[in-house]
Short mmCIF file of C-alpha atoms and ligand atoms in Angstrom, two decimals:
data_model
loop_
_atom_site.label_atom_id
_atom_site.label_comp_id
_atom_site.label_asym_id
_atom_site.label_seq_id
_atom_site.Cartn_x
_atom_site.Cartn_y
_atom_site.Cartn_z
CA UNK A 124 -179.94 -1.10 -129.69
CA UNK A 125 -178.32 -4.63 -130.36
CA UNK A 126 -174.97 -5.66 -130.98
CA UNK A 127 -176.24 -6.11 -135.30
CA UNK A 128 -177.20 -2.29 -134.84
CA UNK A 129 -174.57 -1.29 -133.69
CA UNK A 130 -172.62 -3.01 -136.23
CA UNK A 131 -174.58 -1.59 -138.62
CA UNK A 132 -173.58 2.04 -138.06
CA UNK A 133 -170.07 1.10 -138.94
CA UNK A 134 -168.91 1.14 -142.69
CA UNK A 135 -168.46 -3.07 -142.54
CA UNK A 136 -169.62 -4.44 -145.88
CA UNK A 137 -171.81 -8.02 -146.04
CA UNK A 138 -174.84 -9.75 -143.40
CA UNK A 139 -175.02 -10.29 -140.30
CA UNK A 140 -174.56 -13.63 -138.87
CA UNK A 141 -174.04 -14.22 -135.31
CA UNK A 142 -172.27 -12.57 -132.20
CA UNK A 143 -170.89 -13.73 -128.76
CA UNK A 144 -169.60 -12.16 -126.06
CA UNK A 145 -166.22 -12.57 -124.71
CA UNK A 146 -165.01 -13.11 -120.97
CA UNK A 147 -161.85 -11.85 -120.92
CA UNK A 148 -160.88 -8.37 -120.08
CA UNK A 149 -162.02 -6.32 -117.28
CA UNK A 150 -163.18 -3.33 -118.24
CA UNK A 151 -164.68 -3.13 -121.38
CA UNK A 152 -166.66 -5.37 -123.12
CA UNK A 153 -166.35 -7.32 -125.85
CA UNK A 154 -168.25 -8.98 -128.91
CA UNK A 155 -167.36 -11.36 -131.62
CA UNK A 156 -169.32 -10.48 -134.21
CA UNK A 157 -169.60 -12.98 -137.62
CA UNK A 158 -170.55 -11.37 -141.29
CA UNK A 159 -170.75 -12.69 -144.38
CA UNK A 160 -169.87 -10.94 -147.60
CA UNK A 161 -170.14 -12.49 -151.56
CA UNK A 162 -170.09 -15.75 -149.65
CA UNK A 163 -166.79 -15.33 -147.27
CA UNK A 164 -166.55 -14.52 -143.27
CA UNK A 165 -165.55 -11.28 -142.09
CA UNK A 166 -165.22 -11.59 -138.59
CA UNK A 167 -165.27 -8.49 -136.10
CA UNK A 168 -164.40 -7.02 -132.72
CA UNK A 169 -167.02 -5.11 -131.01
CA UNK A 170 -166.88 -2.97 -127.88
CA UNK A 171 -168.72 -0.96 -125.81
CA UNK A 172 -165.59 1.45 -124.32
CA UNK A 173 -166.01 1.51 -120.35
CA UNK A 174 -167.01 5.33 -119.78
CA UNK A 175 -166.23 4.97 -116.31
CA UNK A 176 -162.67 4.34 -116.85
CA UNK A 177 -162.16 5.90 -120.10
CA UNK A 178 -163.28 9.42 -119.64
CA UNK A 179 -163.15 10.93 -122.99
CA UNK A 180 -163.68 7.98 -125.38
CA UNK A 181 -163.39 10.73 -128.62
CA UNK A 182 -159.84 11.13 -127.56
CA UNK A 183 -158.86 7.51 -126.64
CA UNK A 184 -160.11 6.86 -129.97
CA UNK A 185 -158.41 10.02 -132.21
CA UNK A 186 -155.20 8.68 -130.44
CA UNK A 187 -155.46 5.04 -131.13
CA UNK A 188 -155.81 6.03 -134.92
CA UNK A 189 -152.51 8.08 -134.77
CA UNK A 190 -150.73 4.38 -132.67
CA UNK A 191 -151.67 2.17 -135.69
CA UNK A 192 -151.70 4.31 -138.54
CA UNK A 193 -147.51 4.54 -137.29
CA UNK A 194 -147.36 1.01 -136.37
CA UNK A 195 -148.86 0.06 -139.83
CA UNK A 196 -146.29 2.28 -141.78
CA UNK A 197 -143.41 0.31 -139.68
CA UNK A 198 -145.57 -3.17 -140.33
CA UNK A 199 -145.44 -2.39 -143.99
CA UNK A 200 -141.35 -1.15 -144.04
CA UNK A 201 -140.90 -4.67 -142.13
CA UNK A 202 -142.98 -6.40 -145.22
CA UNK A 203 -145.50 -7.94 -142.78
CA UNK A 204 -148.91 -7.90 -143.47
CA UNK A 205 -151.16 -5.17 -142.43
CA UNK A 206 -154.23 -7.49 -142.32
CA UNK A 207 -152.36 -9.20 -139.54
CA UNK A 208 -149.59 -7.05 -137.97
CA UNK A 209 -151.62 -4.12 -137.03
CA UNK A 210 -154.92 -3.27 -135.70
CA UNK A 211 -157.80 -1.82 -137.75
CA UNK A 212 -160.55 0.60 -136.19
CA UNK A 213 -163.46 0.99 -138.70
CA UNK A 214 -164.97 4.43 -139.18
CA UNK A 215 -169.15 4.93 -138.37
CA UNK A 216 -171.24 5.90 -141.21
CA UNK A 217 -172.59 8.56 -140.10
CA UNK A 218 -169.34 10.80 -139.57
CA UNK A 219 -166.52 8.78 -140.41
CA UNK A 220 -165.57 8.91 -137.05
CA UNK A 221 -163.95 5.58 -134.97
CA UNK A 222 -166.57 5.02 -132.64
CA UNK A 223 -170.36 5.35 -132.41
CA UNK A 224 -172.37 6.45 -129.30
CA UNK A 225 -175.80 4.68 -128.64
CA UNK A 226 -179.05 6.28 -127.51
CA UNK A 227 -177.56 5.50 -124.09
CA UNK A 228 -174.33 8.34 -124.61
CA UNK A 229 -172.47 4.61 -124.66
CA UNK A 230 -169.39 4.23 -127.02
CA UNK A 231 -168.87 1.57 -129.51
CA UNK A 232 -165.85 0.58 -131.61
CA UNK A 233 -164.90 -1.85 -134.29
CA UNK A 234 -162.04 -3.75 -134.92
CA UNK A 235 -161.51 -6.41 -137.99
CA UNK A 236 -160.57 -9.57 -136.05
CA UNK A 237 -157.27 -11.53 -137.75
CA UNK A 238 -158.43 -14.29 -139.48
CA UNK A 239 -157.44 -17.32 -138.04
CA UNK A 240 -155.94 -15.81 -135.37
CA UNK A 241 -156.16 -16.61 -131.23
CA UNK A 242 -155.04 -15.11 -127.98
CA UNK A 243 -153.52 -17.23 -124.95
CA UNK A 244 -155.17 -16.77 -121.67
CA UNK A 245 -152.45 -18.44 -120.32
CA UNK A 246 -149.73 -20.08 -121.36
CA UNK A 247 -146.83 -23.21 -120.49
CA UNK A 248 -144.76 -23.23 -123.62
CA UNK A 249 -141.99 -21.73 -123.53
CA UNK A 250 -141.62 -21.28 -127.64
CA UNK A 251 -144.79 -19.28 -127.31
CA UNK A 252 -143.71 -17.05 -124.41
CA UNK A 253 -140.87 -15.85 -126.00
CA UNK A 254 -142.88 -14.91 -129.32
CA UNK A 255 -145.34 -13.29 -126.48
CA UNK A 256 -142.07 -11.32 -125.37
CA UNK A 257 -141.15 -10.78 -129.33
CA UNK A 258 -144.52 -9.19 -130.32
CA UNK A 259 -144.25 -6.88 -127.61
CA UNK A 260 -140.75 -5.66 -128.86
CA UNK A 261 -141.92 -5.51 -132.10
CA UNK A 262 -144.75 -3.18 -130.87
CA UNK A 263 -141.83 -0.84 -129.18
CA UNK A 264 -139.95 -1.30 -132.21
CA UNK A 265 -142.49 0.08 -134.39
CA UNK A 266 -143.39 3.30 -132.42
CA UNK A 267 -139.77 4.47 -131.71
CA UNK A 268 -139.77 7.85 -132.78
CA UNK A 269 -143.51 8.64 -132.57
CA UNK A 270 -144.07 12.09 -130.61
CA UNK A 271 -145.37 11.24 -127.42
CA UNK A 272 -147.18 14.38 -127.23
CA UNK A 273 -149.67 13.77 -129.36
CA UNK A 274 -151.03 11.00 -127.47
CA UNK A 275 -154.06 11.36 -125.30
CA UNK A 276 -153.60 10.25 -121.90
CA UNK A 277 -156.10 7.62 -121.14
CA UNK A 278 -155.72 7.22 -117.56
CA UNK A 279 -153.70 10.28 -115.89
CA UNK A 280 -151.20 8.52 -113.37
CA UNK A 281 -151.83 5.25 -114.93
CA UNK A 282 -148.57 3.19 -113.65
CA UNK A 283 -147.75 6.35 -111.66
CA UNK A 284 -146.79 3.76 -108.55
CA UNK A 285 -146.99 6.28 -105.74
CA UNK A 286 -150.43 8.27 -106.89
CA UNK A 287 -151.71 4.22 -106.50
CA UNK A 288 -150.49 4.74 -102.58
CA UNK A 289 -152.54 7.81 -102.14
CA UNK A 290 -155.57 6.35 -103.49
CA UNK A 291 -154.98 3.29 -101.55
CA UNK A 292 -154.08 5.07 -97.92
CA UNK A 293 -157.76 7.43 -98.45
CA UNK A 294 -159.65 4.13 -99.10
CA UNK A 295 -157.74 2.62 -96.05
CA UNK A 296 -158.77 6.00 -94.30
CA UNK A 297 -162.47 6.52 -95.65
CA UNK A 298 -163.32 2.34 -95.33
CA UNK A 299 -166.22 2.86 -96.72
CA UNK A 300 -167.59 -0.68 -97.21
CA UNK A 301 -166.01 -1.56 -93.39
CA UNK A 302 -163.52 -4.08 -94.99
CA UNK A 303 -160.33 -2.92 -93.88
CA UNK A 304 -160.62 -4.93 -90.11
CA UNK A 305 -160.20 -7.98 -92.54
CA UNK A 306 -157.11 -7.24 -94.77
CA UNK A 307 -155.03 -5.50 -92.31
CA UNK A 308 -151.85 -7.77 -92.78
CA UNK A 309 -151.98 -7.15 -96.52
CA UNK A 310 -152.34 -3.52 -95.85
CA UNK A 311 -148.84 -3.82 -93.78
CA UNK A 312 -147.46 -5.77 -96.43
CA UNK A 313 -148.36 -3.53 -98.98
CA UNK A 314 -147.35 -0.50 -96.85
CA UNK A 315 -143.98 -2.51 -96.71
CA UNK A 316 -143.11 -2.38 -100.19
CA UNK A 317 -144.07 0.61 -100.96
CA UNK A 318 -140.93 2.65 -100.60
CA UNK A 319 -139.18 0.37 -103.41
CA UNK A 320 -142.25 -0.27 -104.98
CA UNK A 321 -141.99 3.83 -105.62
CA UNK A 322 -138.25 4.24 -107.84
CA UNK A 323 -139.33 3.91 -111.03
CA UNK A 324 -141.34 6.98 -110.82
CA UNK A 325 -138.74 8.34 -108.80
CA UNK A 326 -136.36 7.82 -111.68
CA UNK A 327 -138.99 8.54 -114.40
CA UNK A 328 -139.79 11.71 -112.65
CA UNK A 329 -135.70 13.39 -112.13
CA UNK A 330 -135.07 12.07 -115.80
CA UNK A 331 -132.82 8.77 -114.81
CA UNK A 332 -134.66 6.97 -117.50
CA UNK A 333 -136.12 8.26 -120.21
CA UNK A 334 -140.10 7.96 -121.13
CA UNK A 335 -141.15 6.37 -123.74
CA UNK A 336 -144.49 5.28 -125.57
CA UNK A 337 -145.50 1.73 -123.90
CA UNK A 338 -148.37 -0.49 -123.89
CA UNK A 339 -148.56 -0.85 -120.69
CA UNK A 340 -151.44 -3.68 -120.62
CA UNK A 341 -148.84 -6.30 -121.55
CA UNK A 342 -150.90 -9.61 -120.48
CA UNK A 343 -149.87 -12.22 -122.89
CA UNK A 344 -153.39 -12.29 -123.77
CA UNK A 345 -152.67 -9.29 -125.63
CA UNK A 346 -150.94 -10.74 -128.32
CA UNK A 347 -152.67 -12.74 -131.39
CA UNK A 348 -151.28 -15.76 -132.99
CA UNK A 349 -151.65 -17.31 -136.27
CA UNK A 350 -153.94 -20.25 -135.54
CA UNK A 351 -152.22 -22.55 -137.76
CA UNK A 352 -147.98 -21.66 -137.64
CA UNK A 353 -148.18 -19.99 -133.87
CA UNK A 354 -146.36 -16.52 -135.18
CA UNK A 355 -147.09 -13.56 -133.47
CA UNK A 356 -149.09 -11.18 -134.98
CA UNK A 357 -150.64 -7.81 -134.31
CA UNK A 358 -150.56 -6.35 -130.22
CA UNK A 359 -154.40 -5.89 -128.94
CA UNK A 360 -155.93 -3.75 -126.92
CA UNK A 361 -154.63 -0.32 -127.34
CA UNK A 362 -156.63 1.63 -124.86
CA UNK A 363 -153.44 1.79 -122.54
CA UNK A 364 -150.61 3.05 -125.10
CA UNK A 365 -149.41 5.83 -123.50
CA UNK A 366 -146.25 8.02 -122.56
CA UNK A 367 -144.01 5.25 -119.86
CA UNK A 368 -141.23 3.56 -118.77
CA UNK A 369 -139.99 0.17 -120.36
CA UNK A 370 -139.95 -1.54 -116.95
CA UNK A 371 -143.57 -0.93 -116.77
CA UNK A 372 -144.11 -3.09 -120.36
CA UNK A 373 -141.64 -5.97 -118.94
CA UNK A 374 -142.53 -5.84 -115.41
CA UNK A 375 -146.49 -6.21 -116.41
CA UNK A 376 -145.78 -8.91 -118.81
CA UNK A 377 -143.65 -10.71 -116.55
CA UNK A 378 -146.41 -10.50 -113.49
CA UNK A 379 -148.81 -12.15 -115.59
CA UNK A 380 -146.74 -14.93 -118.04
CA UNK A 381 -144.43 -16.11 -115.78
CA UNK A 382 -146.95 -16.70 -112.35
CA UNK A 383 -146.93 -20.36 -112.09
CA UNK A 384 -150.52 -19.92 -111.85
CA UNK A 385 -153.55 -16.74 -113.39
CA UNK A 386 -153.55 -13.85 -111.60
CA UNK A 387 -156.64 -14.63 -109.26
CA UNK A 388 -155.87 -18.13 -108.31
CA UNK A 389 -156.47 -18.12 -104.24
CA UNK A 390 -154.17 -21.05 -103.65
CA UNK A 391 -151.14 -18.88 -102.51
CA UNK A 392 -148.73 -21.87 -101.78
CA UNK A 393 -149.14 -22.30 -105.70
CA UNK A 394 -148.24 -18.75 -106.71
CA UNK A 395 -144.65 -17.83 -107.49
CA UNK A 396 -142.15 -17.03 -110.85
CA UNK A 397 -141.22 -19.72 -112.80
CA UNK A 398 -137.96 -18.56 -113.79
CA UNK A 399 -138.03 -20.63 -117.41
CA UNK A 400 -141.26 -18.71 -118.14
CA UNK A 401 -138.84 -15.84 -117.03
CA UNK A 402 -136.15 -16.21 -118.88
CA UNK A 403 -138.33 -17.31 -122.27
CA UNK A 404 -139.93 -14.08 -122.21
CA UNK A 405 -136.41 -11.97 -121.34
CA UNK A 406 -135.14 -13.52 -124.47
CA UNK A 407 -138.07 -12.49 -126.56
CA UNK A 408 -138.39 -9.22 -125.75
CA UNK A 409 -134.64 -7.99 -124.95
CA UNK A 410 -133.96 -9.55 -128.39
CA UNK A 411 -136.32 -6.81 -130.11
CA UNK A 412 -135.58 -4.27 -127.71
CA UNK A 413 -132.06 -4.00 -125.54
CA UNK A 414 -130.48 -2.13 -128.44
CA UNK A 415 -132.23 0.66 -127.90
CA UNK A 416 -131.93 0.95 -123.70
CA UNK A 417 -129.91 3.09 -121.84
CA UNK A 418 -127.24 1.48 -119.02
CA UNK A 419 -129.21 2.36 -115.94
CA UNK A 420 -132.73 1.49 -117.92
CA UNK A 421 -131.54 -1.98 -118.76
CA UNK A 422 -130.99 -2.55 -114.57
CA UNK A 423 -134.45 -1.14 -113.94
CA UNK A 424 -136.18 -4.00 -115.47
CA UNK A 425 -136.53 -6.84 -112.57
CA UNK A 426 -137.75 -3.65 -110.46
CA UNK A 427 -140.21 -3.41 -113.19
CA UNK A 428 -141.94 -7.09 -111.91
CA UNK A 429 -141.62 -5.95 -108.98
CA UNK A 430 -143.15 -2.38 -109.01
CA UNK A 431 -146.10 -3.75 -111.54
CA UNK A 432 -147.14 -6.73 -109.22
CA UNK A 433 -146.64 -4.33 -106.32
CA UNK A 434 -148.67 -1.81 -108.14
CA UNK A 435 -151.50 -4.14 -109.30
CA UNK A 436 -152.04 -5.87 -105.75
CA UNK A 437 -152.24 -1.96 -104.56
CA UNK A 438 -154.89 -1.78 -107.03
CA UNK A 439 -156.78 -4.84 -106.28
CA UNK A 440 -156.79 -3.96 -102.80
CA UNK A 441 -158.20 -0.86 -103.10
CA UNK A 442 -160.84 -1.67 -105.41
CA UNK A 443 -161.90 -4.46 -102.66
CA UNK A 444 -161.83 -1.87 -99.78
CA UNK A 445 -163.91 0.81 -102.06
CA UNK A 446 -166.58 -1.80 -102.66
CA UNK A 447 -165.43 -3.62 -106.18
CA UNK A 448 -165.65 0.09 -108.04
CA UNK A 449 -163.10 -0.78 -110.83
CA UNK A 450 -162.34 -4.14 -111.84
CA UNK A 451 -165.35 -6.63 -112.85
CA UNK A 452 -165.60 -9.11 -109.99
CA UNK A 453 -167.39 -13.03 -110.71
CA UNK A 454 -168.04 -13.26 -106.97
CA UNK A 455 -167.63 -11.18 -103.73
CA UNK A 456 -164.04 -11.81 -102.48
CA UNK A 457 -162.61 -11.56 -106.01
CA UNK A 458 -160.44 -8.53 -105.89
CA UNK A 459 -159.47 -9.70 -102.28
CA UNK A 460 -157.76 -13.20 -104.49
CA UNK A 461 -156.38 -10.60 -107.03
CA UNK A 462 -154.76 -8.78 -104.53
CA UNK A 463 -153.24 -11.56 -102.01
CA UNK A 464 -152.22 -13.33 -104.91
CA UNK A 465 -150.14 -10.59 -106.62
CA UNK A 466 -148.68 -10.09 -102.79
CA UNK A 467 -146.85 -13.53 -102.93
CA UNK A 468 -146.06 -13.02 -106.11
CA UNK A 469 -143.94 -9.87 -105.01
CA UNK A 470 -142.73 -11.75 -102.19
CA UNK A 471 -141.53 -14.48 -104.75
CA UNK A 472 -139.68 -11.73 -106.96
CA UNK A 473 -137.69 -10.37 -104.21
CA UNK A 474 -137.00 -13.85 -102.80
CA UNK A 475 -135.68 -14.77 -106.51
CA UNK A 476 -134.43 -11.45 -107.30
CA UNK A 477 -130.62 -12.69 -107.63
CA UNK A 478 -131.07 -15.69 -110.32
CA UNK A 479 -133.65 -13.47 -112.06
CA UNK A 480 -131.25 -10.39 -112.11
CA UNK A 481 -128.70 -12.99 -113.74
CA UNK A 482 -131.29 -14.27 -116.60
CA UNK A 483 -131.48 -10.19 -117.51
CA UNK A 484 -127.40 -10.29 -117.71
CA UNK A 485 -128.00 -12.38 -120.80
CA UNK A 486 -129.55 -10.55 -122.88
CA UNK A 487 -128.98 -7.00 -122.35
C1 LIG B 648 -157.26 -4.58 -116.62
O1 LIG B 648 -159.26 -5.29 -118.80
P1 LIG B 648 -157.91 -5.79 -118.92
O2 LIG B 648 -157.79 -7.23 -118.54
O3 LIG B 648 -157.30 -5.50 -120.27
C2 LIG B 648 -156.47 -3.32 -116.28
C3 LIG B 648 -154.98 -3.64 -116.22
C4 LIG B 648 -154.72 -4.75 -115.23
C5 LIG B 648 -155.57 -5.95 -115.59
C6 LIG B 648 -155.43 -7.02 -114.55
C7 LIG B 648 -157.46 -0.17 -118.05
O4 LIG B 648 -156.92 -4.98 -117.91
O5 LIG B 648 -154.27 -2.48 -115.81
O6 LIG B 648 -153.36 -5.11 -115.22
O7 LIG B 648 -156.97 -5.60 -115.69
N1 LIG B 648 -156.73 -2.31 -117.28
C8 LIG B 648 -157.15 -1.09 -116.94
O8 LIG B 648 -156.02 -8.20 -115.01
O9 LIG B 648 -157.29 -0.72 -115.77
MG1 LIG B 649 -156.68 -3.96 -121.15
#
């Protein structure tokens, strides 16, 4: 089947023009796809849902219905516009249902892409940062009071920090590709951290702080902006919206806006947080947000960066010990980058952890 097939078994009015494929993201992937209807583009999202990582797409799916049909009822009591604001899944023909498996058992979804819109791989300003940080408060804002419960849980243990230590100590153990003899310091390093690396469960786990719904993907890539004004519009990529802790949203977001440089780069004397980047973001989110934390919450969040990058080099790490299992890889070494990268990063977090905790005092 083709991409245009596959389009075609979705209830998406007009003729098919054209379709690329897009880089980013690193599990699923991703198609542009260009209609045409009485003479005016409709632009969509396609995706083939990684089976591998997504075990029951039906439910992912049912579930990501139930986040934006909320979100768009809180878009709409906020007067934004739906169009923009809010993602759309389209329905299949065939059963009205929000995917469509191929001859292959392979899932496909459809999302209307926002007109005029972009996403920043990366970004420097720090206007657009905080807007990053704002979109991703407005997302929280807009699902407080939805019933975690009825949310399907993606990926069991997802940011579950110390189930990411038992995975990684087996493939340390098992070394089944004989990589380990190389990456022995990072394992120590890693091993290091672990213990702090490991509260936020700790706290989510005896009740400290409470659980809420997060995104819990929050890569500033995430968020779409109107092309022509820069305002923040709807938050992408839903697949992750689960039950979780708000240091998990701000920590993520943090590990990935405010590295000086992307999240693979191998030049490690370049890594580190650029605490304006920081701060921009702080002030973007907090500002949607802080009213609705707890006391001890609101001094969780630094541990957040710190437990996310922690958690995401553990990740990398293993993935590069198991044999590049997980995460797509461009060339052989790439998880190995990922993961010694997101170790200095850590290392920069609790070198800074002082003037960073004092940005926080700001705005919470
Ligand atoms: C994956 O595919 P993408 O870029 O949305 C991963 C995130 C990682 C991220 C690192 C489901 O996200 O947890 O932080 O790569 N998503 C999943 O770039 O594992
Ligand atoms: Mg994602």
């Amino acid at each position: 089947m083709t991409i245009h097939d596959i389009c075609e078994s979705f209830d998406i009015g007009g003729r098919y023009v054209s379709c690329t494929e897009l880089s980013t993201g690193n599990i699923n992937s991703t198609y542009h796809v260009k209609y045409v209807r009485d003479g005016e583009n409709k632009d969509y999202i396609v995706q083939k849902i990684n089976k591998n990582v997504f075990t029951n797409p039906e439910e992912l799916m049912r579930s990501i219905v139930l986040v934006t049909d909320y979100v768009r009822q809180n878009v709409i009591k906020k007067g934004l516009s739906t169009k923009r604001f809010v993602l759309r899944a389209f329905l299949a023909k065939k059963d009205r249902k929000p995917f469509f498996i191929d001859e292959n058992g392979d899932y496909w979804r459809v999302y209307r892409y926002i007109k005029n819109s972009i996403t920043y791989d990366t970004v420097d300003d720090l206007t657009i940062i905080q807007r990053v940080g704002e979109a991703f408060g407005r997302f929280q804002d807009c699902l407080e009071g939805f019933d975690t419960s009825k949310l399907h849980i993606s990926i069991p243990d997802f940011h579950n920090t110390p189930a990411r230590y038992v995975a990684f100590e087996k493939a340390v153990k098992e070394d089944v590709c004989g990589r380990v003899k190389k990456v022995e310091s990072q394992i120590e390093k890693l091993l290091g951290f672990k213990q702090k690396a490991c509260l936020i469960q700790e706290y989510l786990d005896c009740g400290k702080i409470p659980m809420r719904v997060t995104h819990n993907d929050t890569k500033c890539n995430n968020v779409s902006f109107d092309m022509d004004t820069n305002q923040p519009l709807a938050v992408l990529d839903l697949d992750t919206v689960m039950p979780g802790a708000i240091a998990y949203d701000f920590g993520d977001a943090i590990r990935f806006i405010a590295n000086t440089v992307i999240e693979d780069c191998p030049n490690l004397d370049d890594v580190g947080i650029d605490v304006d980047k920081y701060n921009a973001f702080a002030k973007g989110f907090l500002g949607q947000v802080s009213q609705n934390l707890q006391e001890f919450e609101k001094k969780t969040l630094n541990l957040g960066v710190f437990t996310m990058t922690v958690e995401l080099a553990v990740r990398f790490l293993t993935d590069y010990i198991n044999g590049d299992k997980y995460f797509k890889t461009r060339y052989p070494g790439h998880n190995l980058d990922r993961a010694n990268n997101q170790i200095a990063l850590a290392q920069d977090v609790l070198k800074k952890w002082d003037v960073l905790e004092e940005i926080l005092q700001k705005y919470i």
